[in-house]
Each structure stands twice: as structure tokens, then as C-alpha cells.
Amino acid sequence: MKNNFSQRLKTAMDSIRAQTDLKADLAIVIGSGLQSVLDQVTVAHRIHYSDIAEFPVSSAPSHAGELIFGTLAGRDVVAMNGRVHLYEGHSSDDIVLPIYALAQLGAQTVVITNASGGLRADLNIGVPVLIADQLNFTGQHPLAGPNDNELGKRFPDMSRLYDRQLRDMARKVAQDMGDRLASGIYAAIHGPEFETNAERRFLRMAGGDMVGMSSALEAAAARHAGMRVLGFSVITNSATGGPEQQPDSIEEVLENAGIGAPVVEKVIIEMVRRDLL
Ligand code: HPA
């Protein structure tokens, strides 16, 4: 974080507070193609990122860029409809600023969602995956720089980044509904280019199960801020880098995200209903 990060965050919070005094102890970050989760939210107030001072504005395809306050199954939630990415040229400070804002809006838990390529052969298009852990290959570290102790600790523990209990409950809830969630390690890369075949094979050897261009910095920042993190990824393309590797396209990624999204949506809502989130 840069020296001015805390001031930027304060300015952003003042700007949000000038527009609403709603709070929520559950936050959801909506990734590519996962907007259908929002259909279940009864909206109380929405603010476009461009109307929040210091908030970064997304240029990514399918990322609307608004903060939504409302209720999901009767529970107060705040959702980020769209996020910003390193590949857009945003700094890591830009990427995590909204995460700290969610924490200051009262969020104790954040559900992070994204679309990813399946590095593992059995992670086919449409498979919903619980993020068990992550590999940050973006080359960026949002916590580097001066640490504001008010925001979080200098050396935060990441051995329990994605909350074990929440994952177990998510898996159980899915099972109860007759759905299956795979589990995998999310390898985050900078983008915007899709990986080469050699890079994908490398990521797989390094322990990655799926690959994507988001979430890792957000999750680390969320833990730094003391939030519990639950992550879901939907597989949109096969990314094994093997001889059968097909060319990638963003159109395919966005379209295919819709295949796995309903299960993720159902699990999130049912977890809220059962008061597990
Ligand atoms: N690579 C990186 N990001 C992605 C992919 C991928 O194959 N699919 C969806 N997001």
C-alpha cells in the first residue's frame, strides 16, 4: 500500500457515507458471468463506482461496476457488482481499496467469486469449484509498503486464507441440494493474455487447479482486514495446456460462466438461509 492509501480509503468511505448509511456484515464480490446471484438480492441502494470518490472504475467486459446494498434471503448484504483487475492497468491499491471499504461497511465475511480456466483435466466447463487456497503469481502484493495497523497486521497469517469451516459448510449445503462442488487451488496471474500452454503446465505442476486474473489480492486483503473469506470459481474453459488445448476467447469465458453460476448462487443463498454465512 502506498502512503496515501488510508487517506484514499477514508475519502471513499466519506463518499459512500454521504450517499447511504446502510451497513452489512456479509459482502459478496461478483465475478465475470456471475451476475445472476444478484437477481436474488432485493436492492435497497446502488452506487456506481464512478460516484464513489477514489473508487476504481472497471473497464472489463461484463463488469458493471456498482456497489449494491440490499437483502439476500432477508439478510443485509453489500455486493460489489464487478471488480477491477491488474490487467486493466489498475494498481494493487485500486484493487483492494473496495475490499477494505466492505470491511468498514461492517462486513465480517466476504464471498469472492470468479471465472477461471481448469488446469486440472477433470475441471471441465461449467464445474463449480470451492477455492481451497491460492497461488499469487500476479507479481503484485497489495500489503507491501507502509502498514496501517488500523486496517490490519503487518504480517498477517495466510495459512487459513479461505475459511475451512465455511468451505465444509458450503460443500455440505451443496450436497444436501444434490449438487457437487469441486475443490481446488486458484492460481492468479496478471493477464490480460490467456496463458501459454507451457505456463499452464507450469501452473499445474506448481499445484494450481484453476487459473484466473482476479481474486488473489482481494482475498489476501480481506484476510488482512480480518474478514472470513469464502471463494467460488466457475470453470469456463479447459486450460490444461496439453495437446488437446483449444484456443481461448473471452466470449466463451463469459458465456460459459453462466453454466456453473446457478450452483454457486444456490449454495450462497442456502448458506445465508441456514445462517451459515
Ligand atoms: N486463464 C485466465 N483467466 C481466466 C481463464 C483462463 O483460462 N478462464 C477464465 N478466466
mmCIF file of C-alpha atoms and ligand atoms in Angstrom:
data_model
loop_
_atom_site.group_PDB
_atom_site.id
_atom_site.type_symbol
_atom_site.label_atom_id
_atom_site.label_comp_id
_atom_site.label_asym_id
_atom_site.label_seq_id
_atom_site.Cartn_x
_atom_site.Cartn_y
_atom_site.Cartn_z
ATOM 1 C CA MET A 1 0.000 0.000 0.000
ATOM 2 C CA LYS A 2 1.117 3.463 -0.769
ATOM 3 C CA ASN A 3 1.405 6.149 1.914
ATOM 4 C CA ASN A 4 -1.838 7.754 0.783
ATOM 5 C CA PHE A 5 -3.887 4.541 0.900
ATOM 6 C CA SER A 6 -5.542 5.180 4.263
ATOM 7 C CA GLN A 7 -6.475 8.679 3.189
ATOM 8 C CA ARG A 8 -7.920 7.349 -0.076
ATOM 9 C CA LEU A 9 -9.964 4.810 1.841
ATOM 10 C CA LYS A 10 -11.241 7.455 4.226
ATOM 11 C CA THR A 11 -12.246 9.662 1.298
ATOM 12 C CA ALA A 12 -14.060 6.707 -0.315
ATOM 13 C CA MET A 13 -15.876 5.900 2.922
ATOM 14 C CA ASP A 14 -16.906 9.523 3.394
ATOM 15 C CA SER A 15 -18.221 9.490 -0.154
ATOM 16 C CA ILE A 16 -20.256 6.309 0.431
ATOM 17 C CA ARG A 17 -21.496 7.598 3.760
ATOM 18 C CA ALA A 18 -22.703 10.799 2.118
ATOM 19 C CA GLN A 19 -24.975 8.623 -0.056
ATOM 20 C CA THR A 20 -26.217 5.913 2.303
ATOM 21 C CA ASP A 21 -25.894 4.841 5.895
ATOM 22 C CA LEU A 22 -26.682 1.198 5.121
ATOM 23 C CA LYS A 23 -24.392 -1.425 6.614
ATOM 24 C CA ALA A 24 -23.989 -5.160 6.051
ATOM 25 C CA ASP A 25 -21.995 -7.853 7.772
ATOM 26 C CA LEU A 26 -21.916 -10.032 4.652
ATOM 27 C CA ALA A 27 -20.217 -8.934 1.437
ATOM 28 C CA ILE A 28 -20.203 -10.597 -1.978
ATOM 29 C CA VAL A 29 -17.833 -9.871 -4.850
ATOM 30 C CA ILE A 30 -19.448 -10.763 -8.162
ATOM 31 C CA GLY A 31 -17.120 -12.046 -10.871
ATOM 32 C CA SER A 32 -17.428 -12.404 -14.643
ATOM 33 C CA GLY A 33 -20.668 -14.022 -15.689
ATOM 34 C CA LEU A 34 -21.908 -14.468 -12.107
ATOM 35 C CA GLN A 35 -24.345 -11.548 -12.014
ATOM 36 C CA SER A 36 -27.311 -13.893 -11.680
ATOM 37 C CA VAL A 37 -26.539 -14.087 -7.939
ATOM 38 C CA LEU A 38 -27.757 -10.503 -7.817
ATOM 39 C CA ASP A 39 -31.190 -11.468 -9.143
ATOM 40 C CA GLN A 40 -31.870 -12.788 -5.668
ATOM 41 C CA VAL A 41 -30.896 -9.543 -3.953
ATOM 42 C CA THR A 42 -33.639 -7.108 -3.016
ATOM 43 C CA VAL A 43 -31.872 -3.865 -3.751
ATOM 44 C CA ALA A 44 -32.102 -1.042 -1.229
ATOM 45 C CA HIS A 45 -29.484 1.245 -2.727
ATOM 46 C CA ARG A 46 -26.926 1.160 -5.526
ATOM 47 C CA ILE A 47 -23.969 3.405 -6.152
ATOM 48 C CA HIS A 48 -21.906 3.352 -9.321
ATOM 49 C CA TYR A 49 -18.182 3.144 -8.623
ATOM 50 C CA SER A 50 -17.709 6.362 -10.581
ATOM 51 C CA ASP A 51 -19.857 8.100 -7.955
ATOM 52 C CA ILE A 52 -17.604 6.982 -5.120
ATOM 53 C CA ALA A 53 -14.532 9.168 -4.631
ATOM 54 C CA GLU A 54 -11.282 7.180 -5.046
ATOM 55 C CA PHE A 55 -13.087 4.018 -6.202
ATOM 56 C CA PRO A 56 -11.516 2.468 -9.295
ATOM 57 C CA VAL A 57 -13.809 2.085 -12.287
ATOM 58 C CA SER A 58 -13.824 -1.171 -14.210
ATOM 59 C CA SER A 59 -13.335 -1.366 -17.951
ATOM 60 C CA ALA A 60 -13.578 -5.156 -18.014
ATOM 61 C CA PRO A 61 -16.192 -6.811 -20.202
ATOM 62 C CA SER A 62 -19.327 -7.724 -18.237
ATOM 63 C CA HIS A 63 -18.240 -5.844 -15.122
ATOM 64 C CA ALA A 64 -20.942 -3.331 -14.280
ATOM 65 C CA GLY A 65 -19.117 -1.512 -11.515
ATOM 66 C CA GLU A 66 -21.583 -0.729 -8.787
ATOM 67 C CA LEU A 67 -21.879 -1.209 -5.087
ATOM 68 C CA ILE A 68 -25.221 -2.728 -4.212
ATOM 69 C CA PHE A 69 -26.805 -2.627 -0.768
ATOM 70 C CA GLY A 70 -29.771 -4.863 -0.146
ATOM 71 C CA THR A 71 -31.026 -8.065 1.367
ATOM 72 C CA LEU A 72 -30.467 -11.658 0.321
ATOM 73 C CA ALA A 73 -32.870 -14.153 1.897
ATOM 74 C CA GLY A 74 -33.687 -11.474 4.443
ATOM 75 C CA ARG A 75 -30.055 -10.790 5.343
ATOM 76 C CA ASP A 76 -28.323 -7.429 4.857
ATOM 77 C CA VAL A 77 -25.657 -7.720 2.194
ATOM 78 C CA VAL A 78 -23.374 -5.442 0.281
ATOM 79 C CA ALA A 79 -22.310 -6.653 -3.144
ATOM 80 C CA MET A 80 -19.611 -5.476 -5.477
ATOM 81 C CA ASN A 81 -21.146 -5.938 -8.894
ATOM 82 C CA GLY A 82 -17.927 -6.005 -10.855
ATOM 83 C CA ARG A 83 -14.342 -5.590 -9.803
ATOM 84 C CA VAL A 84 -11.195 -4.094 -11.252
ATOM 85 C CA HIS A 85 -8.192 -6.082 -12.416
ATOM 86 C CA LEU A 86 -4.448 -5.633 -12.713
ATOM 87 C CA TYR A 87 -4.714 -6.243 -16.459
ATOM 88 C CA GLU A 88 -6.762 -3.076 -16.849
ATOM 89 C CA GLY A 89 -3.741 -1.173 -15.586
ATOM 90 C CA HIS A 90 -5.095 -0.709 -12.078
ATOM 91 C CA SER A 91 -2.671 -0.745 -9.174
ATOM 92 C CA SER A 92 -2.948 -3.304 -6.422
ATOM 93 C CA ASP A 93 -4.083 -0.419 -4.162
ATOM 94 C CA ASP A 94 -7.023 0.175 -6.527
ATOM 95 C CA ILE A 95 -7.929 -3.485 -6.450
ATOM 96 C CA VAL A 96 -8.027 -3.809 -2.681
ATOM 97 C CA LEU A 97 -9.469 -0.416 -1.773
ATOM 98 C CA PRO A 98 -13.070 -1.613 -2.235
ATOM 99 C CA ILE A 99 -12.296 -4.673 -0.079
ATOM 100 C CA TYR A 100 -11.264 -2.521 2.877
ATOM 101 C CA ALA A 101 -14.374 -0.428 2.200
ATOM 102 C CA LEU A 102 -16.513 -3.582 2.534
ATOM 103 C CA ALA A 103 -14.847 -4.295 5.868
ATOM 104 C CA GLN A 104 -15.565 -0.759 7.044
ATOM 105 C CA LEU A 105 -19.188 -1.119 5.932
ATOM 106 C CA GLY A 106 -19.423 -3.842 8.557
ATOM 107 C CA ALA A 107 -18.614 -6.986 6.565
ATOM 108 C CA GLN A 108 -17.237 -9.817 8.708
ATOM 109 C CA THR A 109 -17.374 -12.293 5.848
ATOM 110 C CA VAL A 110 -16.729 -11.852 2.154
ATOM 111 C CA VAL A 111 -17.745 -14.270 -0.568
ATOM 112 C CA ILE A 112 -15.440 -13.897 -3.561
ATOM 113 C CA THR A 113 -16.496 -15.308 -6.923
ATOM 114 C CA ASN A 114 -14.716 -15.570 -10.246
ATOM 115 C CA ALA A 115 -14.452 -17.425 -13.528
ATOM 116 C CA SER A 116 -11.380 -19.495 -14.241
ATOM 117 C CA GLY A 117 -9.724 -21.910 -16.602
ATOM 118 C CA GLY A 118 -9.426 -25.542 -15.485
ATOM 119 C CA LEU A 119 -5.764 -26.563 -15.185
ATOM 120 C CA ARG A 120 -6.794 -29.977 -13.912
ATOM 121 C CA ALA A 121 -8.219 -32.298 -16.543
ATOM 122 C CA ASP A 122 -11.368 -33.100 -14.553
ATOM 123 C CA LEU A 123 -12.264 -29.445 -14.075
ATOM 124 C CA ASN A 124 -14.431 -29.158 -17.150
ATOM 125 C CA ILE A 125 -16.510 -26.269 -18.390
ATOM 126 C CA GLY A 126 -19.341 -25.467 -16.014
ATOM 127 C CA VAL A 127 -17.868 -27.100 -12.911
ATOM 128 C CA PRO A 128 -18.358 -25.006 -9.761
ATOM 129 C CA VAL A 129 -15.290 -25.084 -7.521
ATOM 130 C CA LEU A 130 -14.701 -24.109 -3.923
ATOM 131 C CA ILE A 131 -11.445 -22.213 -3.673
ATOM 132 C CA ALA A 132 -9.369 -24.097 -1.112
ATOM 133 C CA ASP A 133 -6.250 -21.964 -1.354
ATOM 134 C CA GLN A 134 -4.416 -19.729 -3.783
ATOM 135 C CA LEU A 135 -1.125 -19.145 -5.541
ATOM 136 C CA ASN A 136 -0.417 -15.495 -6.186
ATOM 137 C CA PHE A 137 1.510 -15.388 -9.448
ATOM 138 C CA THR A 138 0.435 -11.855 -10.306
ATOM 139 C CA GLY A 139 3.731 -10.341 -9.231
ATOM 140 C CA GLN A 140 1.814 -7.848 -7.112
ATOM 141 C CA HIS A 141 1.460 -7.714 -3.334
ATOM 142 C CA PRO A 142 -1.134 -5.287 -2.043
ATOM 143 C CA LEU A 143 0.164 -5.376 1.525
ATOM 144 C CA ALA A 144 3.678 -4.258 0.551
ATOM 145 C CA GLY A 145 4.552 -0.761 1.687
ATOM 146 C CA PRO A 146 3.723 1.021 4.910
ATOM 147 C CA ASN A 147 1.230 -0.919 7.030
ATOM 148 C CA ASP A 148 -1.718 0.860 8.603
ATOM 149 C CA ASN A 149 -2.241 -1.051 11.852
ATOM 150 C CA GLU A 150 -5.809 0.219 11.959
ATOM 151 C CA LEU A 151 -6.511 -1.789 8.791
ATOM 152 C CA GLY A 152 -4.684 -4.976 9.752
ATOM 153 C CA LYS A 153 -1.488 -6.549 10.989
ATOM 154 C CA ARG A 154 1.928 -6.134 9.349
ATOM 155 C CA PHE A 155 2.471 -9.882 8.913
ATOM 156 C CA PRO A 156 -0.976 -11.428 8.568
ATOM 157 C CA ASP A 157 -1.333 -15.189 8.659
ATOM 158 C CA MET A 158 -2.376 -16.686 5.322
ATOM 159 C CA SER A 159 -2.295 -20.358 6.341
ATOM 160 C CA ARG A 160 -6.074 -20.196 6.709
ATOM 161 C CA LEU A 161 -6.885 -17.778 3.928
ATOM 162 C CA TYR A 162 -10.055 -19.458 2.675
ATOM 163 C CA ASP A 163 -12.068 -20.335 5.775
ATOM 164 C CA ARG A 164 -12.096 -24.074 6.416
ATOM 165 C CA GLN A 165 -15.404 -24.131 8.260
ATOM 166 C CA LEU A 166 -17.174 -22.103 5.592
ATOM 167 C CA ARG A 167 -15.835 -24.434 2.916
ATOM 168 C CA ASP A 168 -17.006 -27.510 4.776
ATOM 169 C CA MET A 169 -20.451 -25.995 5.197
ATOM 170 C CA ALA A 170 -20.641 -24.931 1.555
ATOM 171 C CA ARG A 171 -19.810 -28.465 0.470
ATOM 172 C CA LYS A 172 -22.442 -29.885 2.806
ATOM 173 C CA VAL A 173 -25.101 -27.429 1.658
ATOM 174 C CA ALA A 174 -24.377 -28.295 -1.980
ATOM 175 C CA GLN A 175 -24.606 -31.993 -1.194
ATOM 176 C CA ASP A 176 -27.941 -31.534 0.570
ATOM 177 C CA MET A 177 -29.285 -29.934 -2.586
ATOM 178 C CA GLY A 178 -27.938 -32.688 -4.800
ATOM 179 C CA ASP A 179 -25.140 -30.569 -6.236
ATOM 180 C CA ARG A 180 -21.436 -31.117 -6.147
ATOM 181 C CA LEU A 181 -18.732 -28.571 -5.558
ATOM 182 C CA ALA A 182 -15.219 -29.464 -6.618
ATOM 183 C CA SER A 183 -12.334 -28.080 -4.599
ATOM 184 C CA GLY A 184 -9.197 -26.515 -5.973
ATOM 185 C CA ILE A 185 -6.295 -24.140 -5.667
ATOM 186 C CA TYR A 186 -6.687 -20.900 -7.587
ATOM 187 C CA ALA A 187 -3.575 -19.725 -9.396
ATOM 188 C CA ALA A 188 -3.813 -15.998 -10.047
ATOM 189 C CA ILE A 189 -1.939 -14.470 -12.953
ATOM 190 C CA HIS A 190 -1.667 -10.854 -14.093
ATOM 191 C CA GLY A 191 -3.303 -11.068 -17.527
ATOM 192 C CA PRO A 192 -4.738 -9.853 -19.824
ATOM 193 C CA GLU A 193 -3.323 -12.532 -22.081
ATOM 194 C CA PHE A 194 -4.521 -16.056 -21.572
ATOM 195 C CA GLU A 195 -1.612 -18.237 -20.574
ATOM 196 C CA THR A 196 0.622 -20.097 -22.951
ATOM 197 C CA ASN A 197 0.434 -23.874 -22.881
ATOM 198 C CA ALA A 198 3.807 -24.013 -21.118
ATOM 199 C CA GLU A 199 2.615 -21.555 -18.483
ATOM 200 C CA ARG A 200 -0.463 -23.633 -17.831
ATOM 201 C CA ARG A 201 1.540 -26.802 -17.431
ATOM 202 C CA PHE A 202 3.839 -24.902 -15.080
ATOM 203 C CA LEU A 203 0.900 -23.632 -13.001
ATOM 204 C CA ARG A 204 -0.450 -27.154 -12.783
ATOM 205 C CA MET A 205 2.925 -28.514 -11.656
ATOM 206 C CA ALA A 206 3.098 -25.723 -9.098
ATOM 207 C CA GLY A 207 -0.094 -27.035 -7.542
ATOM 208 C CA GLY A 208 -2.748 -24.916 -9.257
ATOM 209 C CA ASP A 209 -6.104 -26.445 -10.167
ATOM 210 C CA MET A 210 -7.583 -23.422 -11.897
ATOM 211 C CA VAL A 211 -6.208 -20.176 -13.291
ATOM 212 C CA GLY A 212 -7.662 -16.694 -13.374
ATOM 213 C CA MET A 213 -6.892 -12.990 -13.447
ATOM 214 C CA SER A 214 -8.503 -11.803 -10.217
ATOM 215 C CA SER A 215 -9.333 -12.515 -6.587
ATOM 216 C CA ALA A 216 -5.936 -13.316 -5.054
ATOM 217 C CA LEU A 217 -5.107 -9.763 -3.988
ATOM 218 C CA GLU A 218 -8.673 -9.217 -2.788
ATOM 219 C CA ALA A 219 -8.636 -12.375 -0.700
ATOM 220 C CA ALA A 220 -5.291 -11.518 0.904
ATOM 221 C CA ALA A 221 -6.510 -8.003 1.698
ATOM 222 C CA ALA A 222 -9.771 -9.349 3.102
ATOM 223 C CA ARG A 223 -7.832 -11.606 5.484
ATOM 224 C CA HIS A 224 -5.567 -8.706 6.392
ATOM 225 C CA ALA A 225 -8.727 -6.768 7.241
ATOM 226 C CA GLY A 226 -9.869 -9.668 9.448
ATOM 227 C CA MET A 227 -12.732 -10.888 7.288
ATOM 228 C CA ARG A 228 -13.571 -14.552 6.797
ATOM 229 C CA VAL A 229 -13.165 -15.464 3.136
ATOM 230 C CA LEU A 230 -15.211 -17.935 1.115
ATOM 231 C CA GLY A 231 -14.339 -18.300 -2.564
ATOM 232 C CA PHE A 232 -16.120 -19.871 -5.509
ATOM 233 C CA SER A 233 -14.796 -20.253 -9.022
ATOM 234 C CA VAL A 234 -16.697 -21.459 -12.047
ATOM 235 C CA ILE A 235 -14.739 -23.206 -14.778
ATOM 236 C CA THR A 236 -15.281 -21.534 -18.124
ATOM 237 C CA ASN A 237 -12.653 -23.199 -20.263
ATOM 238 C CA SER A 238 -10.245 -26.070 -20.195
ATOM 239 C CA ALA A 239 -6.718 -24.754 -19.561
ATOM 240 C CA THR A 240 -4.565 -27.861 -19.318
ATOM 241 C CA GLY A 241 -2.021 -26.655 -21.867
ATOM 242 C CA GLY A 242 -1.855 -30.180 -23.274
ATOM 243 C CA PRO A 243 -2.023 -31.295 -26.899
ATOM 244 C CA GLU A 244 -5.824 -31.066 -26.755
ATOM 245 C CA GLN A 245 -5.726 -27.406 -25.658
ATOM 246 C CA GLN A 246 -8.316 -25.331 -27.523
ATOM 247 C CA PRO A 247 -7.836 -21.623 -28.281
ATOM 248 C CA ASP A 248 -9.344 -19.307 -25.655
ATOM 249 C CA SER A 249 -11.771 -16.455 -26.146
ATOM 250 C CA ILE A 250 -13.323 -14.034 -23.699
ATOM 251 C CA GLU A 251 -16.724 -14.571 -25.348
ATOM 252 C CA GLU A 252 -16.563 -18.254 -24.499
ATOM 253 C CA VAL A 253 -15.422 -17.493 -20.955
ATOM 254 C CA LEU A 254 -18.323 -15.118 -20.312
ATOM 255 C CA GLU A 255 -20.885 -17.411 -21.860
ATOM 256 C CA ASN A 256 -19.669 -20.482 -20.011
ATOM 257 C CA ALA A 257 -19.557 -18.729 -16.634
ATOM 258 C CA GLY A 258 -23.335 -18.868 -16.759
ATOM 259 C CA ILE A 259 -23.234 -22.680 -16.706
ATOM 260 C CA GLY A 260 -21.657 -23.071 -13.275
ATOM 261 C CA ALA A 261 -23.144 -19.903 -11.786
ATOM 262 C CA PRO A 262 -26.548 -21.321 -10.724
ATOM 263 C CA VAL A 263 -24.995 -23.841 -8.321
ATOM 264 C CA VAL A 264 -22.807 -21.167 -6.746
ATOM 265 C CA GLU A 265 -25.811 -18.908 -6.468
ATOM 266 C CA LYS A 266 -27.937 -21.658 -4.860
ATOM 267 C CA VAL A 267 -25.230 -22.540 -2.358
ATOM 268 C CA ILE A 268 -24.671 -18.915 -1.311
ATOM 269 C CA ILE A 269 -28.390 -18.329 -0.822
ATOM 270 C CA GLU A 270 -28.909 -21.561 1.074
ATOM 271 C CA MET A 271 -25.937 -20.794 3.313
ATOM 272 C CA VAL A 272 -27.496 -17.426 4.098
ATOM 273 C CA ARG A 273 -30.874 -19.061 4.753
ATOM 274 C CA ARG A 274 -29.288 -21.508 7.168
ATOM 275 C CA ASP A 275 -27.427 -18.671 8.831
ATOM 276 C CA LEU A 276 -24.077 -20.226 7.964
ATOM 277 C CA LEU A 277 -22.561 -17.122 6.393
HETATM 278 N N1 HPA B 1 -6.956 -18.018 -17.785
HETATM 279 C C1 HPA B 1 -7.020 -16.882 -17.063
HETATM 280 N N2 HPA B 1 -8.143 -16.344 -16.652
HETATM 281 C C2 HPA B 1 -9.279 -16.976 -16.957
HETATM 282 C C3 HPA B 1 -9.300 -18.150 -17.698
HETATM 283 C C4 HPA B 1 -8.068 -18.700 -18.129
HETATM 284 O O1 HPA B 1 -8.008 -19.731 -18.800
HETATM 285 N N3 HPA B 1 -10.597 -18.510 -17.827
HETATM 286 C C5 HPA B 1 -11.338 -17.589 -17.175
HETATM 287 N N4 HPA B 1 -10.549 -16.642 -16.653
#
